[in-house]
Short mmCIF file of C-alpha atoms and ligand atoms in Angstrom, two decimals:
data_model
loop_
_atom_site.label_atom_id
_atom_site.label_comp_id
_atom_site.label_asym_id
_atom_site.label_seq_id
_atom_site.Cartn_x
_atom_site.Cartn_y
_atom_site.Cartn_z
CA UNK A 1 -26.75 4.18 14.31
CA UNK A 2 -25.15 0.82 13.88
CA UNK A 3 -21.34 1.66 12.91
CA UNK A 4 -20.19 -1.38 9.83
CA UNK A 5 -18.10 -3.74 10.25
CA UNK A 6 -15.17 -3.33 8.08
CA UNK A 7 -12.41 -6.32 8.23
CA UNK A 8 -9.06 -4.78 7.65
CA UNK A 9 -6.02 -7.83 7.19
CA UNK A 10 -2.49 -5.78 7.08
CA UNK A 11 -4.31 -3.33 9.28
CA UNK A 12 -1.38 -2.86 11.72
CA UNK A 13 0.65 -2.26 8.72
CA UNK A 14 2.24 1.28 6.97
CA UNK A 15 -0.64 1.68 4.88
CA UNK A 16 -3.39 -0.75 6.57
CA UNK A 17 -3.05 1.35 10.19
CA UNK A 18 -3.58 4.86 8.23
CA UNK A 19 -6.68 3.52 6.42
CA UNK A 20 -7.86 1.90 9.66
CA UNK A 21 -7.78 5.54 11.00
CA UNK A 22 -9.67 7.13 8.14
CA UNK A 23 -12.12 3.94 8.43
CA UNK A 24 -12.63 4.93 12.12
CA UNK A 25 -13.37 8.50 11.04
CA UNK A 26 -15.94 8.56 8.69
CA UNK A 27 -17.78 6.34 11.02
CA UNK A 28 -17.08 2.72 10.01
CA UNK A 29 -15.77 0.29 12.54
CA UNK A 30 -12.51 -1.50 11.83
CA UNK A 31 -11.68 -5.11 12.58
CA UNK A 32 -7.89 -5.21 12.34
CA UNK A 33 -6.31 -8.91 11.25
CA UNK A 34 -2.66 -8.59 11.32
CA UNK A 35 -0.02 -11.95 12.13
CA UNK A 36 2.78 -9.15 13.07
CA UNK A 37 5.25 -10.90 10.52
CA UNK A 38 6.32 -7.58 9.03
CA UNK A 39 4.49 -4.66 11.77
CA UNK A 40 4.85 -3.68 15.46
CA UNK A 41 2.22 -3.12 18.21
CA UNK A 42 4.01 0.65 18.61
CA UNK A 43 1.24 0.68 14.98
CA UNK A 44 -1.90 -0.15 17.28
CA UNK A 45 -1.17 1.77 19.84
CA UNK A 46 -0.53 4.84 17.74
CA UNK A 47 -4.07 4.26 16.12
CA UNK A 48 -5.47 4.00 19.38
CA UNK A 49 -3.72 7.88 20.15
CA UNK A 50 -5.06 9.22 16.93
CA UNK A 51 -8.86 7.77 17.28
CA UNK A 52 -8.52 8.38 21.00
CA UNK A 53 -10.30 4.91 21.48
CA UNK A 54 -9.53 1.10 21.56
CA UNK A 55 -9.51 -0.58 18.33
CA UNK A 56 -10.76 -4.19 17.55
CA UNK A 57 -7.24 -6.46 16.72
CA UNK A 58 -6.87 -10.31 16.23
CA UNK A 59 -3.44 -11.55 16.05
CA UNK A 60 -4.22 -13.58 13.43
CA UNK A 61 -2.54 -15.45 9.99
CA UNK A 62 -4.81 -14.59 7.16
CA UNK A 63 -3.14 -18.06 5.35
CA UNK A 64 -4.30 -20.14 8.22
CA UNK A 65 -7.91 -21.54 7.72
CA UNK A 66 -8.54 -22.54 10.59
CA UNK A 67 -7.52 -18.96 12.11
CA UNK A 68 -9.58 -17.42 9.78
CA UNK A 69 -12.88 -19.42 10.00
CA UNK A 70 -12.84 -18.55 13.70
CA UNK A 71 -12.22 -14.79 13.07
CA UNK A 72 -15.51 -14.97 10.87
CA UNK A 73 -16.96 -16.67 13.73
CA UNK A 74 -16.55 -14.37 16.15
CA UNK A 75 -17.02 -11.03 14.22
CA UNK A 76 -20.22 -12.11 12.63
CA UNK A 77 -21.25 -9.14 11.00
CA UNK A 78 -18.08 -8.34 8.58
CA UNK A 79 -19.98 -6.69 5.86
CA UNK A 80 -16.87 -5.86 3.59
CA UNK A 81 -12.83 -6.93 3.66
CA UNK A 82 -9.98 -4.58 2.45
CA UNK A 83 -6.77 -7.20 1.85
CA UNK A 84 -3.82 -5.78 2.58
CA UNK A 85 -1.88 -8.14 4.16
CA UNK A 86 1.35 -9.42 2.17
CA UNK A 87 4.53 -9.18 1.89
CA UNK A 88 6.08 -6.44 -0.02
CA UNK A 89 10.10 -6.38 -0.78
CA UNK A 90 10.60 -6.35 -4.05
CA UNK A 91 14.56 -7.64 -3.74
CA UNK A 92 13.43 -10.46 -1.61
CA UNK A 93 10.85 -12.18 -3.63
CA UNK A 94 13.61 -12.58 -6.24
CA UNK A 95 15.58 -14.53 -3.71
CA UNK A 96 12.49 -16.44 -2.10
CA UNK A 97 9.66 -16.48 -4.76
CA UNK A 98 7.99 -19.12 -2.76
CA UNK A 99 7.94 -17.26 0.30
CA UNK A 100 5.81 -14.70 -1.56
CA UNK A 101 3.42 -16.91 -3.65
CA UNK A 102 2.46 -19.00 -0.21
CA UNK A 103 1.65 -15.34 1.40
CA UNK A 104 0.36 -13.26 -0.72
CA UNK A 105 -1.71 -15.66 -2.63
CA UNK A 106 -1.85 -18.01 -0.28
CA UNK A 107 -3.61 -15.49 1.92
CA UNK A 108 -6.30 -14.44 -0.21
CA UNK A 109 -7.48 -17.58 -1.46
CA UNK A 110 -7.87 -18.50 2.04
CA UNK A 111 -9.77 -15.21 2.40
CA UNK A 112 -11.82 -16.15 -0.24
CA UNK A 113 -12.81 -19.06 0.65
CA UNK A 114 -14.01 -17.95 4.22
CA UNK A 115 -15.98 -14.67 2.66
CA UNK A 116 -17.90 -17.11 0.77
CA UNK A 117 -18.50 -19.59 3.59
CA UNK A 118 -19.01 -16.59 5.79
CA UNK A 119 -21.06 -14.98 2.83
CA UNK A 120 -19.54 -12.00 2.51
CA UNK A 121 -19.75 -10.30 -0.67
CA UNK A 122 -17.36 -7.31 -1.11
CA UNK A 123 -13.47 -7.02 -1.11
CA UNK A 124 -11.05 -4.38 -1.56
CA UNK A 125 -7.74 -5.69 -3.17
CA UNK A 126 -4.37 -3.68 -2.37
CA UNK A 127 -2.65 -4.39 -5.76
CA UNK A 128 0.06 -2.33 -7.17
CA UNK A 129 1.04 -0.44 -10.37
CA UNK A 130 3.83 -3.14 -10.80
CA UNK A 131 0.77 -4.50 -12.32
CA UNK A 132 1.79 -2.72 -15.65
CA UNK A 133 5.42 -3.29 -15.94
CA UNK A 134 6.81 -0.67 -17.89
CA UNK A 135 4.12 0.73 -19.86
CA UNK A 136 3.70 2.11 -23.35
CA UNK A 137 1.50 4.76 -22.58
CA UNK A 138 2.02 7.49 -19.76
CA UNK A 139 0.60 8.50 -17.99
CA UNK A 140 -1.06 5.05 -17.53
CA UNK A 141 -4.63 4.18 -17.42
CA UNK A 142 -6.36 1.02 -15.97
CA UNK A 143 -7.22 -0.19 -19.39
CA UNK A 144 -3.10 -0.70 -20.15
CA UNK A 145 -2.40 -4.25 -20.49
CA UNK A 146 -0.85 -6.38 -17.40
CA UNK A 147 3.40 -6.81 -19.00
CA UNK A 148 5.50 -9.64 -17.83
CA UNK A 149 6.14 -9.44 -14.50
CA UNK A 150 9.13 -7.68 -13.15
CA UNK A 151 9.43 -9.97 -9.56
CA UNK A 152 7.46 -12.81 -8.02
CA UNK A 153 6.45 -9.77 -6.14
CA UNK A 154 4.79 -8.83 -8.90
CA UNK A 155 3.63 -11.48 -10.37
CA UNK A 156 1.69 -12.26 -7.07
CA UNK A 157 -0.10 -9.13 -7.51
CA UNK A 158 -1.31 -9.86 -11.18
CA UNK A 159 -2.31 -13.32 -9.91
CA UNK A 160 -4.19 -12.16 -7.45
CA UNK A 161 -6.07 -9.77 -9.24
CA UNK A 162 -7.27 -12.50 -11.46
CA UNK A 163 -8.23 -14.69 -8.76
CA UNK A 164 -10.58 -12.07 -7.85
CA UNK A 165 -11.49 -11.34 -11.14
CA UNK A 166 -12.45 -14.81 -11.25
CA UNK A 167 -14.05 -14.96 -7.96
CA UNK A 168 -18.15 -14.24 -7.72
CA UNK A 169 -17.95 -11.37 -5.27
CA UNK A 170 -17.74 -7.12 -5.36
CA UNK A 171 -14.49 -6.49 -5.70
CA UNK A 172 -12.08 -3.58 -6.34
CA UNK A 173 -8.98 -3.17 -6.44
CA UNK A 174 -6.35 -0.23 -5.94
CA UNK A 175 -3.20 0.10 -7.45
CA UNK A 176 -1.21 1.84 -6.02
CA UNK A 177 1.48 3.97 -7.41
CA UNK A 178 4.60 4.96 -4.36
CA UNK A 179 3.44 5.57 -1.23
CA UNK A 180 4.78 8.22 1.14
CA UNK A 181 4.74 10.17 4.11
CA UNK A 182 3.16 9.24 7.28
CA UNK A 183 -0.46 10.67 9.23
CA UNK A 184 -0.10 14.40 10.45
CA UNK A 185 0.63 13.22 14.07
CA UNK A 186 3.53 10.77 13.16
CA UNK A 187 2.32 8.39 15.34
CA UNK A 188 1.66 5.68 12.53
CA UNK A 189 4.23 4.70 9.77
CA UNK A 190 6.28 1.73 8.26
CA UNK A 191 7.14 -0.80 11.56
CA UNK A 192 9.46 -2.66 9.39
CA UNK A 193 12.15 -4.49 10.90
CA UNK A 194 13.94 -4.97 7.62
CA UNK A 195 15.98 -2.34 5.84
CA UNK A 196 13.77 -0.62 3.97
CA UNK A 197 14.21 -0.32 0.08
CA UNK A 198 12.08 2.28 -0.90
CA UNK A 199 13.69 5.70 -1.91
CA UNK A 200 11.75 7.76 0.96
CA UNK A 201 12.56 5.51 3.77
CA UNK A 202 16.08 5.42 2.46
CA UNK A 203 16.56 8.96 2.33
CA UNK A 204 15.24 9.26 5.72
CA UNK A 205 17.79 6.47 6.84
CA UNK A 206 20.39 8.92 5.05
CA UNK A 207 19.00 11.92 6.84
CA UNK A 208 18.99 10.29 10.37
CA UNK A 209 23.01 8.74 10.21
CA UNK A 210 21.71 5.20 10.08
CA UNK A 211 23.42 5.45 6.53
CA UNK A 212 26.54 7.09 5.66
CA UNK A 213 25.22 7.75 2.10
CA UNK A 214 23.14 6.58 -0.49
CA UNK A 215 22.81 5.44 -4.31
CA UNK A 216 20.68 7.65 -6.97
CA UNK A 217 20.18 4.31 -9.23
CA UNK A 218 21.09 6.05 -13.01
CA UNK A 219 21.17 9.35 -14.16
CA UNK A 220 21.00 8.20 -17.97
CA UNK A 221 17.91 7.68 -18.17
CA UNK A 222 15.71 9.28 -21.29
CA UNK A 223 13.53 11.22 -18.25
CA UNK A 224 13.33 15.30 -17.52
CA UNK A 225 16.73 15.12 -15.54
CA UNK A 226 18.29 11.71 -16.25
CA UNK A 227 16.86 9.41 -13.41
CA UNK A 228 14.08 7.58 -13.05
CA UNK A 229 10.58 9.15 -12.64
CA UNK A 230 7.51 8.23 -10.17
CA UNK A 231 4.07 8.98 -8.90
CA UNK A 232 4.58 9.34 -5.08
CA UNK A 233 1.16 9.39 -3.67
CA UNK A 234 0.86 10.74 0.12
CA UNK A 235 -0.19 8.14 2.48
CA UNK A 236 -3.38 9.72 3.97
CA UNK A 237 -4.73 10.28 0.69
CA UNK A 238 -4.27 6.55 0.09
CA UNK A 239 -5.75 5.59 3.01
CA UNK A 240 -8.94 8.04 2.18
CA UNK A 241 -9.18 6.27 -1.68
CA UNK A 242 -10.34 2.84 0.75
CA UNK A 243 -13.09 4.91 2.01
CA UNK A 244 -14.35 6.13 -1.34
CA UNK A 245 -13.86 2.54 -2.44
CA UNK A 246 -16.08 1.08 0.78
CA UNK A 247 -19.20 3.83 0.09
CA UNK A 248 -18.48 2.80 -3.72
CA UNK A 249 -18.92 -1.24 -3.07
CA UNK A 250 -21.35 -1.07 -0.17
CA UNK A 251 -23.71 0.80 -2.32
CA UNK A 252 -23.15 -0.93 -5.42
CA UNK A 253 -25.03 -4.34 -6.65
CA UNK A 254 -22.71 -5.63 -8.80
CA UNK A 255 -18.94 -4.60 -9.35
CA UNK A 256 -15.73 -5.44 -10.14
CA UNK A 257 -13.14 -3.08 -11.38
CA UNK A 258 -9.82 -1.36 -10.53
CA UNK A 259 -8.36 1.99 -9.90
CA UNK A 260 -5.43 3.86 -10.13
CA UNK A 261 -4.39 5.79 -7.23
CA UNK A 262 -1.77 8.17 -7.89
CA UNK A 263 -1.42 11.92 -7.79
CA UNK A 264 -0.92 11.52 -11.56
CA UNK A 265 2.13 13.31 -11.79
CA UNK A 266 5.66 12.31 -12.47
CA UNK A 267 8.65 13.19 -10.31
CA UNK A 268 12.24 12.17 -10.74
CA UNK A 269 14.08 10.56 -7.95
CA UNK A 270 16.85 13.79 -8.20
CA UNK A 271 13.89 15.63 -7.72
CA UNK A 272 12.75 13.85 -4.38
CA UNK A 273 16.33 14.19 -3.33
CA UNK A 274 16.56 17.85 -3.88
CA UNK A 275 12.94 18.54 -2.40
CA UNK A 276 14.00 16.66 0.66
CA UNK A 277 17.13 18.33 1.58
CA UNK A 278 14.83 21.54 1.16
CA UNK A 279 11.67 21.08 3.53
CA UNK A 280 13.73 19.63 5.73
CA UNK A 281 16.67 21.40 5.64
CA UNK A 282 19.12 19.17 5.87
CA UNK A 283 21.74 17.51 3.86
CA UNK A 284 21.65 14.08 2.08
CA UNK A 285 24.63 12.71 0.86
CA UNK A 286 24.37 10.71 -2.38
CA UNK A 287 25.94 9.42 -5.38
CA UNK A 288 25.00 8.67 -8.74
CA UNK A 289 25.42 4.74 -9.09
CA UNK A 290 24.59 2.25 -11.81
CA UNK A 291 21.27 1.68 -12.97
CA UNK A 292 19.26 -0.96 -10.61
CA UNK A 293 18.47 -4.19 -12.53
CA UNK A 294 14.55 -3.84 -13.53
CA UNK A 295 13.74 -0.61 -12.83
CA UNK A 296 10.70 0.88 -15.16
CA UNK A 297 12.23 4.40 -16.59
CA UNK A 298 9.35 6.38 -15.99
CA UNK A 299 5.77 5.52 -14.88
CA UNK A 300 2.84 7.87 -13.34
CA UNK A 301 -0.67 7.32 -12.79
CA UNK A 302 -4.31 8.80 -15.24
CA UNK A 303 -6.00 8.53 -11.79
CA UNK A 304 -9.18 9.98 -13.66
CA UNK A 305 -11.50 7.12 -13.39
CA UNK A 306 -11.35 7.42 -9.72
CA UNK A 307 -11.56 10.76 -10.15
CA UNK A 308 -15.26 10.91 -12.05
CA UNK A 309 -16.59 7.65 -10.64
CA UNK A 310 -15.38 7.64 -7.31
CA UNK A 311 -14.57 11.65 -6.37
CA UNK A 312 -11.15 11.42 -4.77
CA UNK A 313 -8.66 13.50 -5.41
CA UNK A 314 -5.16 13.68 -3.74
CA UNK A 315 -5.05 17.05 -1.77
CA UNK A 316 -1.65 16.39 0.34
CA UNK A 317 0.97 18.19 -0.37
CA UNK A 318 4.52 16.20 -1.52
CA UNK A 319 6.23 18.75 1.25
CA UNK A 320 4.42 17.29 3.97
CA UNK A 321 4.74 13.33 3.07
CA UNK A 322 8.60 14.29 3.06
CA UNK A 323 8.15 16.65 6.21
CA UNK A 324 6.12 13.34 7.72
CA UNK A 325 8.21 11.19 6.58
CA UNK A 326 11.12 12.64 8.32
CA UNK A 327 9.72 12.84 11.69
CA UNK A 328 8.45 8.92 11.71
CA UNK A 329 11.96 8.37 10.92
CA UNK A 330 13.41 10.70 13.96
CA UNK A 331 10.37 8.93 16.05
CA UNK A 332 10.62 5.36 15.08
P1 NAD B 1 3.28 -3.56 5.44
O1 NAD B 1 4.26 -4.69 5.42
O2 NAD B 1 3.60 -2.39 6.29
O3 NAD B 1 1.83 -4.10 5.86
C1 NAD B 1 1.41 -5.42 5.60
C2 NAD B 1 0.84 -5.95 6.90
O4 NAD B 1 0.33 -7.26 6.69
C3 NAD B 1 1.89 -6.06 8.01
O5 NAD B 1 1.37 -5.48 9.18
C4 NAD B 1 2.11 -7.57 8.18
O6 NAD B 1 2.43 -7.91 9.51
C5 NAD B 1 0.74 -8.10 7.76
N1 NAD B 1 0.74 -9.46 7.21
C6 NAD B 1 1.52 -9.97 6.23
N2 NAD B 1 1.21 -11.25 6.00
C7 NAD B 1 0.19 -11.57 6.85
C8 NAD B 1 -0.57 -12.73 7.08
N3 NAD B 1 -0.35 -13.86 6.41
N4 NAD B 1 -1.53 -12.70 8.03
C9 NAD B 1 -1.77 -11.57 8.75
N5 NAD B 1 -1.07 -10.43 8.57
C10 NAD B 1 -0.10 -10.43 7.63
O7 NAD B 1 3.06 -3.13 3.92
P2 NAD B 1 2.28 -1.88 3.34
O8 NAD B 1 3.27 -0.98 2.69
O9 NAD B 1 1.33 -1.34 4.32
O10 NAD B 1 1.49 -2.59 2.16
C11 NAD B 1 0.15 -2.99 2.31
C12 NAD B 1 -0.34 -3.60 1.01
O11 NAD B 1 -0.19 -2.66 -0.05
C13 NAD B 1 0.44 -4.85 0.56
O12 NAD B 1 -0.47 -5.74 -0.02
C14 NAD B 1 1.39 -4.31 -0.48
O13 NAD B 1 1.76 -5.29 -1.41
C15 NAD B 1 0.54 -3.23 -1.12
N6 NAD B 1 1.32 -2.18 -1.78
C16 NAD B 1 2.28 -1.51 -1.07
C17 NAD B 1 3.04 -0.52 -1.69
C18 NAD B 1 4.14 0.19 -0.95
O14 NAD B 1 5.02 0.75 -1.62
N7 NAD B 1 4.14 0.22 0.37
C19 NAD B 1 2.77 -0.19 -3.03
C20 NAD B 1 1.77 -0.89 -3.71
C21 NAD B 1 1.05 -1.88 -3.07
C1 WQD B 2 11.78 4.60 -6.58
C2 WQD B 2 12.88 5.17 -7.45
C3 WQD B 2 14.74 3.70 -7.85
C4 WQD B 2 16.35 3.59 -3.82
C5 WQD B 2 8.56 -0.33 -5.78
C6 WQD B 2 7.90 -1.63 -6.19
C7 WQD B 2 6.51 -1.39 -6.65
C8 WQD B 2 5.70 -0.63 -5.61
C9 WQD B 2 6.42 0.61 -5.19
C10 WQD B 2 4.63 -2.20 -4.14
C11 WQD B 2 13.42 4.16 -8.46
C12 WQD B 2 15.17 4.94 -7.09
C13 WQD B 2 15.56 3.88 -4.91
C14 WQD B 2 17.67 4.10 -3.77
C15 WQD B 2 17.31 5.16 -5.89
N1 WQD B 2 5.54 -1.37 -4.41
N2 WQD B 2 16.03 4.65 -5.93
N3 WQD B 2 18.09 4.89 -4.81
O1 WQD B 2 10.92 0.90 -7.73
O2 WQD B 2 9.05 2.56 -8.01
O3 WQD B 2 8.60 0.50 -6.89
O4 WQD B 2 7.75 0.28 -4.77
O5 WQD B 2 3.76 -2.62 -4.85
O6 WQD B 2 5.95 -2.64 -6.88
O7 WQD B 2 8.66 -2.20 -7.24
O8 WQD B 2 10.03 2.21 -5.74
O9 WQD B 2 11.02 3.35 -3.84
O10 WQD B 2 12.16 1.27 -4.74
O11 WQD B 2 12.23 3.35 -6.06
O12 WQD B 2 17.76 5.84 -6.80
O13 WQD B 2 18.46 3.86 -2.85
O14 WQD B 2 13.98 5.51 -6.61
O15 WQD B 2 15.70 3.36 -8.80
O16 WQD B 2 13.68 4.84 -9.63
P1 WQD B 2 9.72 1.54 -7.19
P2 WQD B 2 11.37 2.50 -4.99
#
């Protein structure tokens, strides 16, 4: 049987490259887009280990139109997109806003555009619980109201959404809560070339001597132990929520919606520190530092409309994102 053709922008990224696998296995057939700006090849050619096969890859800009409108030419028979290209560092987009709007807006309503010229109908949206701010009810559902942004990171998000809110094709989008963890083999993970900023990656900086020691940002917080609490969600689980999302909008008519995915529980960053230093067995030195301007005090996902409408469920284990976690690092 004809395999569908699934465009995947981002999909040489952390999270793009372990959907593209997941894509791969339950029989679809990914078209990766990906300009490189914030990836490596080291991505590709891991996916091409774990899927023992090539894989389709432009080296592309998704903000160019003119890029784009010849992608679409030559794979004809895109039936769906999942957007993940953007960029994603929180800390930066404070210091160059612009930078992010022209990229992460800029990108989809170029993508936009071309789907409809192209007429393409579906779209998956990688959006972000930064969506909600700091909520007012936890955990959180989709129906909470968008808050003020806390970045032009965020902010870019929200926009988007409503772009594609207001747009006239299928769309859903995903918000995710934190990623972690990397595929079983380790061949796939974060490429960054920046330092990361994330807590995980951090720790496994930490862990690995690339750090002498690290910050645990407030521990006066009104949470279970003092610092700030999170839904960590494992990174193959993510990747398996596009899936459920691609049978969802290939077989539906009409539909636009968002869902949460999250494992729905809460865990404090003390606790990710602790659990770290025991699957792995090793030592991370820390301190408790000041507070970090705009963090949310606690936030964790209701992932139960994805749950009943879509039937995903996380199933990996928080040991073995860490465990995973640590050997990209040691690997990278
Ligand atoms: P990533 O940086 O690893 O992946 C993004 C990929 O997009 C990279 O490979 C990059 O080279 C590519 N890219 C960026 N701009 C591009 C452009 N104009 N044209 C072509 N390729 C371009 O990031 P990630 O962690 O995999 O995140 C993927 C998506 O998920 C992003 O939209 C991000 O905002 C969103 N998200 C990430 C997190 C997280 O914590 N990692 C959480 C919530 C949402
Ligand atoms: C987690 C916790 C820190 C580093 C960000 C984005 C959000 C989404 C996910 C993309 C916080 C604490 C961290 C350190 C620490 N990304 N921490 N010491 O802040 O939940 O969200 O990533 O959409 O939009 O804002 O993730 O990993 O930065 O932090 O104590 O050195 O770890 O204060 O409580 P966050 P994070």
């Amino acid at each position: 049987m004809k395999k569908i053709d699934v465009l995947v922008t981002g999909g040489a990224g952390y999270i793009g490259s372990h959907a593209v696998v997941e894509l791969y296995n339950s029989g679809y057939r990914p078209i990766i887009v990906d300009n490189f700006s914030n990836s490596s090849i080291k991505n590709i050619e891991g996916i091409e280990q774990i899927i023992n096969n090539k894989v389709v890859f432009h080296e592309f800009d998704c903000t160019d139109e003119d890029q784009m409108n010849e992608l679409f030419k030559i794979e004809s028979n895109i039936e769906a997109v999942i957007h993940f290209a953007a960029f994603k560092a929180v800390e930066e987009s404070v210091r160059e806003p612009k930078k992010y709007y022209c990229n992460n807006i800029g990108s989809l309503e170029v993508l936009l555009k071309t789907m409809k010229r192209y007429k393409v109908n579906n779209i998956i949206f990688s959006s972000s619980c930064t969506v909600y701010g700091s909520p007012d009810i936890l955990p959180v559902s989709e129906l909470a109201p968008f808050k003020k942004a806390e970045s032009p990171y965020g902010e870019t998000k929200q926009l988007c959404e409503k772009l594609i809110d207001k747009s006239d094709i299928n769309s859903i989008s995903l918000r995710y809560f934190n990623p972690v963890g990397s595929h079983e083999t380790c061949l796939i993970g974060d490429c960054s070339a920046d330092k990361p900023n994330n807590l995980v990656p951090i720790i496994c900086e930490v862990a690995s001597g690339k750090r002498d020691s690290m910050q645990i940002f407030g521990n006066d917080y009104n949470t279970i132990d003092g610092t700030c609490v999170r839904d960590y969600i494992h990174v193959v689980d993510l990747a398996k929520a596009h899936v459920a999302a691609l049978n969802h909008i290939l077989n539906s008519k009409k539909i636009k919606t968002a869902y949460n995915i999250g494992v729905g529980k809460g865990v404090s960053v003390q606790e990710v520190v602790d659990s770290f230093e025991q699957i792995n067995d090793i030592k991370i030195s820390y301190k408790i530092g000041p507070r970090r301007a705009g963090d949310v005090e606690e936030i964790y996902s209701d992932n139960s409309k994805i749950n009943k409408e879509l039937k995903w469920f996380p199933i990996m284990s928080f040991g073995s994102a860490l465990k995973t976690a640590w050997i990209w690092e040691k690997n990278k």
